[in-house]
Amino acid sequence: MSSGHRLRDVEQHHPLLDGEEAAVGSAAGEVEQVWFIQDGCGMVCAFITWFLVLYADFVVTFVMLLPSKSFWYAVVNGVVFNCLAVLALTSHLRTMLTDPGAVPKGNATKKYMESLNLKPGEVIYKCSKCYSIKPERAHHCSICKRCIRKMDHHCPWVNNCVGENNQRFFVLFTMYIAMISTHALALSGYQFVTCVKVQWSECSDFSPPVTVMLMIFLCLEGLLFLTFTAVMFGTQVHSICNDETEIERLKNEKPTWERQVRWEGMRSVFGGKPSLLWINPFAGLRLRRLLATRSRKAGPEFSV
């Protein structure tokens, strides 16, 4: 490394490079791979998330809709609820299995430094934990054990960091969970009223005590999920529109970058002009590439 350049070891965010320059440090020709964090707590939380969504789908479908005497009521609500559940779980998978913007490990080498063409006296920053050059707005995650570009926070419910590359899917996940929670609560309220009117006879294929317990638990789950995801959805949209991550807000960091506010911020996260692709978690999914790649472990995360 040239003596005209200064390299500092830091653990917090400092301005340096943009995301494109940071990506140069990745190995040439490296196969793009699916990201997965091997964290016990995160994997348990992700399993619980899936279990609760599937439980809600079971109660709505088999306890409320199938016993209904109204054919169209059952069909319409069944299709809507199950479509929202699929979109929510797909968004969860995309959030969990997408690299959030990890900076290549150990790229603070002499060869890489020389490739940056830095000006004499220019200060750059190296993470003392993962030994990588930190791009602007990157922060180190102690769970992923990597520096993440535009890291917002680490969410155990998706077993991943929310960062530059997967924030869109996290926003969709919170939105769809809030929607199915609202739908489940509305169906539960209608079902309770209907069952009381017929005195719980022919109201469900399950016995009245079992039906009541299943529906009460669903209502509690729906209220909890709706509160959490609605607040998180609003927080994420506010952060995107202000071009400020949660970490930057909590640390009260002054922006050294040109902010993309409101619709510009939304377009930078969701891509392009407003369209149905914004709310489609399947957009950009390439199954051939996914199936053609190999499994490989790499510290706390592994790629598929």
Coordinates of C-alpha atoms in Angstrom, one line a residue:
M1 CA 0.0 0.0 0.0
S2 CA 1.3 3.4 -1.0
S3 CA 2.6 5.5 1.9
G4 CA 0.4 8.3 0.5
H5 CA -2.7 6.4 1.6
R6 CA -3.8 6.0 5.2
L7 CA -5.8 3.0 6.4
R8 CA -7.6 3.2 9.6
D9 CA -9.1 0.3 11.7
V10 CA -12.6 1.2 12.8
E11 CA -15.7 -0.6 14.1
Q12 CA -18.2 2.1 13.3
H13 CA -19.5 3.6 10.1
H14 CA -17.2 6.0 8.2
P15 CA -17.5 7.5 4.7
L16 CA -15.5 5.7 2.0
L17 CA -16.7 4.1 -1.1
D18 CA -20.0 3.5 -2.7
G19 CA -21.6 0.1 -3.1
E20 CA -20.3 -0.5 -6.6
E21 CA -16.7 0.1 -5.7
A22 CA -17.0 -2.2 -2.7
A23 CA -18.2 -5.0 -4.9
V24 CA -15.0 -4.9 -6.9
G25 CA -13.3 -6.8 -4.1
S26 CA -15.3 -10.0 -4.7
A27 CA -13.5 -12.8 -6.5
A28 CA -13.5 -12.7 -10.2
G29 CA -15.9 -15.2 -11.8
E30 CA -17.4 -16.2 -8.4
V31 CA -20.8 -17.9 -8.8
E32 CA -23.6 -15.9 -7.4
Q33 CA -25.0 -17.8 -4.5
V34 CA -28.0 -17.8 -2.2
W35 CA -27.3 -16.4 1.3
F36 CA -28.2 -18.2 4.5
I37 CA -27.1 -17.3 8.1
Q38 CA -26.4 -20.2 10.4
D39 CA -27.7 -18.6 13.6
G40 CA -29.6 -20.8 16.0
C41 CA -31.9 -18.1 17.3
G42 CA -32.6 -16.7 13.8
M43 CA -33.5 -20.2 12.4
V44 CA -35.9 -20.9 15.3
C45 CA -37.5 -17.5 14.9
A46 CA -37.9 -18.1 11.1
F47 CA -39.4 -21.5 11.8
I48 CA -41.9 -20.0 14.3
T49 CA -42.9 -17.4 11.7
W50 CA -43.7 -20.0 9.1
F51 CA -45.5 -22.2 11.7
L52 CA -47.7 -19.3 12.8
V53 CA -48.6 -18.3 9.2
L54 CA -49.4 -21.9 8.3
Y55 CA -51.4 -22.2 11.5
A56 CA -53.5 -19.2 10.6
D57 CA -54.0 -20.7 7.1
F58 CA -55.2 -23.9 8.7
V59 CA -57.7 -22.2 11.0
V60 CA -59.1 -19.9 8.3
T61 CA -59.4 -22.7 5.7
F62 CA -60.6 -25.7 7.8
V63 CA -62.3 -24.1 10.8
M64 CA -64.0 -21.1 9.2
L65 CA -64.3 -21.4 5.4
L66 CA -64.8 -25.0 4.5
P67 CA -67.8 -25.5 6.9
S68 CA -69.4 -22.3 5.6
K69 CA -72.7 -22.7 3.9
S70 CA -71.9 -19.9 1.5
F71 CA -69.9 -21.3 -1.4
W72 CA -68.7 -18.0 -2.8
Y73 CA -67.9 -16.6 0.6
A74 CA -65.6 -19.6 1.2
V75 CA -64.0 -19.5 -2.3
V76 CA -63.4 -15.8 -2.5
N77 CA -61.9 -15.5 1.1
G78 CA -60.0 -18.7 0.7
V79 CA -58.3 -17.6 -2.5
V80 CA -57.5 -14.1 -1.2
F81 CA -56.1 -15.4 2.1
N82 CA -54.0 -18.1 0.6
C83 CA -52.6 -15.8 -2.1
L84 CA -51.6 -13.3 0.6
A85 CA -50.1 -16.1 2.7
V86 CA -48.0 -17.3 -0.3
L87 CA -46.8 -13.7 -1.0
A88 CA -45.9 -13.2 2.6
L89 CA -43.9 -16.5 2.9
T90 CA -42.2 -15.8 -0.5
S91 CA -41.2 -12.4 0.7
H92 CA -39.9 -13.9 3.9
L93 CA -37.8 -16.4 1.9
R94 CA -36.4 -13.7 -0.4
T95 CA -35.5 -11.6 2.6
M96 CA -33.8 -14.5 4.4
L97 CA -32.0 -16.0 1.4
T98 CA -30.8 -12.7 -0.3
D99 CA -27.4 -11.3 0.4
P100 CA -28.3 -8.0 2.1
G101 CA -25.2 -6.3 0.7
A102 CA -22.2 -8.0 2.4
V103 CA -18.8 -6.5 1.8
P104 CA -16.2 -9.1 0.7
K105 CA -14.3 -10.4 3.7
G106 CA -10.6 -9.6 4.0
N107 CA -10.4 -7.4 0.9
A108 CA -8.2 -4.8 2.6
T109 CA -5.2 -6.1 0.8
K110 CA -2.3 -4.2 -0.9
K111 CA -3.4 -5.4 -4.4
Y112 CA -7.0 -4.3 -3.8
M113 CA -5.9 -1.0 -2.3
E114 CA -3.9 -0.3 -5.4
S115 CA -6.8 -1.1 -7.7
L116 CA -8.9 1.7 -6.0
N117 CA -6.7 4.4 -7.5
L118 CA -6.9 6.5 -4.4
K119 CA -5.6 10.0 -4.3
P120 CA -2.5 10.7 -2.2
G121 CA -3.5 11.4 1.4
E122 CA -7.0 10.0 1.0
V123 CA -8.2 8.3 4.2
I124 CA -10.0 4.9 3.9
Y125 CA -11.4 2.7 6.6
K126 CA -11.0 -1.0 7.4
C127 CA -13.3 -3.0 9.7
S128 CA -11.1 -4.5 12.5
K129 CA -13.5 -7.4 12.8
C130 CA -13.9 -8.8 9.3
Y131 CA -10.9 -7.0 7.8
S132 CA -12.7 -5.5 4.9
I133 CA -12.7 -2.0 3.5
K134 CA -15.9 -0.3 4.6
P135 CA -18.0 1.3 1.9
E136 CA -20.0 4.5 2.8
R137 CA -23.0 3.7 5.1
A138 CA -21.8 0.2 5.8
H139 CA -22.0 -1.2 9.3
H140 CA -20.6 -4.5 10.9
C141 CA -23.2 -7.1 12.0
S142 CA -22.0 -9.2 14.9
I143 CA -24.4 -12.0 14.0
C144 CA -23.7 -12.2 10.2
K145 CA -20.0 -11.3 11.0
R146 CA -19.9 -9.2 7.9
C147 CA -20.0 -5.5 7.1
I148 CA -23.4 -4.8 5.4
R149 CA -24.0 -2.0 3.0
K150 CA -26.9 0.3 4.1
M151 CA -27.6 -2.0 7.0
D152 CA -30.9 -1.1 8.6
H153 CA -31.0 -3.7 11.4
H154 CA -30.6 -7.4 11.9
C155 CA -34.0 -9.1 12.2
P156 CA -34.1 -12.6 13.8
W157 CA -37.6 -13.2 12.4
V158 CA -36.1 -13.3 8.9
N159 CA -32.7 -14.7 10.1
N160 CA -30.8 -12.0 8.2
C161 CA -29.8 -8.4 8.1
V162 CA -32.0 -5.9 6.3
G163 CA -29.7 -4.0 4.0
E164 CA -29.2 -2.6 0.5
N165 CA -30.2 -5.7 -1.4
N166 CA -33.1 -7.2 0.5
Q167 CA -34.9 -4.2 2.1
R168 CA -37.6 -4.4 -0.6
F169 CA -38.5 -8.0 0.3
F170 CA -38.6 -7.1 4.0
V171 CA -41.0 -4.3 3.4
L172 CA -43.2 -6.6 1.3
F173 CA -43.0 -9.3 4.1
T174 CA -44.3 -6.8 6.7
M175 CA -47.0 -5.5 4.4
Y176 CA -48.4 -9.0 3.5
I177 CA -48.3 -10.2 7.1
A178 CA -50.2 -7.1 8.2
M179 CA -52.8 -7.8 5.4
I180 CA -53.4 -11.4 6.3
S181 CA -53.5 -10.5 10.0
T182 CA -56.2 -8.0 9.3
H183 CA -58.1 -10.5 7.1
A184 CA -57.8 -13.2 9.7
L185 CA -59.2 -10.9 12.4
A186 CA -62.1 -9.9 10.2
L187 CA -63.0 -13.5 9.4
S188 CA -62.7 -14.4 13.1
G189 CA -65.1 -11.7 14.1
Y190 CA -67.6 -12.7 11.5
Q191 CA -67.2 -16.4 12.5
F192 CA -67.8 -15.6 16.2
V193 CA -71.0 -13.7 15.4
T194 CA -72.2 -16.5 13.1
C195 CA -71.5 -19.2 15.7
V196 CA -73.2 -17.4 18.5
K197 CA -76.4 -16.9 16.3
V198 CA -76.6 -20.7 15.6
Q199 CA -75.5 -21.5 19.2
W200 CA -72.3 -23.2 17.8
S201 CA -74.3 -25.9 16.0
E202 CA -73.2 -26.6 12.5
C203 CA -70.7 -23.8 12.8
S204 CA -67.6 -25.8 12.4
D205 CA -66.5 -29.4 11.8
F206 CA -64.6 -29.2 15.1
S207 CA -66.3 -29.3 18.6
P208 CA -67.2 -25.9 20.1
P209 CA -64.4 -25.9 22.7
V210 CA -61.8 -26.8 20.1
T211 CA -63.2 -24.2 17.7
V212 CA -63.2 -21.5 20.4
M213 CA -59.6 -22.2 21.4
L214 CA -58.3 -22.3 17.8
M215 CA -60.0 -19.0 17.0
I216 CA -58.9 -17.2 20.2
F217 CA -55.3 -18.1 19.6
L218 CA -55.7 -16.9 16.0
C219 CA -57.1 -13.6 17.2
L220 CA -54.2 -13.1 19.6
E221 CA -51.7 -14.0 16.9
G222 CA -53.4 -11.7 14.4
L223 CA -53.4 -8.8 16.9
L224 CA -49.7 -9.3 17.7
F225 CA -48.6 -9.7 14.1
L226 CA -50.7 -6.8 12.9
T227 CA -49.3 -4.4 15.5
F228 CA -45.7 -5.4 15.0
T229 CA -45.7 -5.6 11.2
A230 CA -47.8 -2.4 10.7
V231 CA -45.4 -0.4 12.9
M232 CA -42.4 -1.9 11.1
F233 CA -43.9 -1.3 7.7
G234 CA -44.5 2.3 8.5
T235 CA -41.0 2.7 10.0
Q236 CA -39.4 1.1 6.9
V237 CA -41.3 3.3 4.4
H238 CA -40.4 6.4 6.5
S239 CA -36.7 5.4 6.4
I240 CA -36.8 4.8 2.7
C241 CA -38.5 8.1 2.0
N242 CA -35.9 9.9 4.1
D243 CA -33.0 7.8 2.8
E244 CA -31.9 7.0 6.3
T245 CA -31.4 3.6 7.9
E246 CA -32.5 2.8 11.4
I247 CA -28.8 2.6 12.6
E248 CA -28.1 6.0 11.1
R249 CA -31.2 7.4 12.8
L250 CA -30.3 5.9 16.2
K251 CA -26.7 7.1 15.9
N252 CA -27.9 10.5 14.7
E253 CA -25.4 10.3 11.8
K254 CA -25.2 13.4 9.6
P255 CA -25.6 12.4 5.9
T256 CA -22.4 12.7 3.8
W257 CA -24.2 11.3 0.8
E258 CA -26.8 12.9 -1.6
R259 CA -30.1 11.9 -0.2
Q260 CA -32.8 10.3 -2.4
V261 CA -36.0 11.3 -0.7
R262 CA -39.6 10.4 -1.1
W263 CA -40.3 8.8 -4.5
E264 CA -36.6 8.8 -5.5
G265 CA -35.9 6.8 -2.4
M266 CA -38.7 4.4 -3.1
R267 CA -37.5 3.9 -6.7
S268 CA -34.0 3.3 -5.5
V269 CA -35.2 0.4 -3.2
F270 CA -38.0 -1.1 -5.4
G271 CA -36.5 -0.3 -8.8
G272 CA -38.0 1.6 -11.7
K273 CA -41.3 3.4 -11.9
P274 CA -44.2 2.4 -9.7
S275 CA -45.8 -0.8 -11.0
L276 CA -47.1 -4.2 -9.9
L277 CA -43.5 -5.4 -9.8
W278 CA -43.0 -3.3 -6.7
I279 CA -45.3 -5.7 -4.7
N280 CA -44.3 -8.9 -6.5
P281 CA -41.8 -10.9 -4.4
F282 CA -41.3 -13.3 -7.3
A283 CA -39.8 -10.5 -9.5
G284 CA -36.2 -11.1 -10.4
L285 CA -36.3 -14.7 -9.2
R286 CA -34.2 -17.0 -11.4
L287 CA -34.8 -20.6 -10.5
R288 CA -32.3 -22.0 -13.1
R289 CA -29.4 -20.1 -11.4
L290 CA -30.7 -21.2 -8.0
L291 CA -30.7 -24.9 -8.9
A292 CA -27.4 -24.8 -10.8
T293 CA -25.4 -23.5 -7.8
R294 CA -23.5 -25.5 -5.3
S295 CA -23.7 -25.6 -1.5
R296 CA -20.7 -24.1 0.3
K297 CA -20.2 -23.2 3.9
A298 CA -18.4 -19.9 4.8
G299 CA -18.3 -19.1 8.5
P300 CA -21.6 -18.0 10.0
E301 CA -23.3 -18.1 6.6
F302 CA -23.4 -20.5 3.7
S303 CA -24.4 -20.1 0.1
V304 CA -26.4 -22.3 -2.1

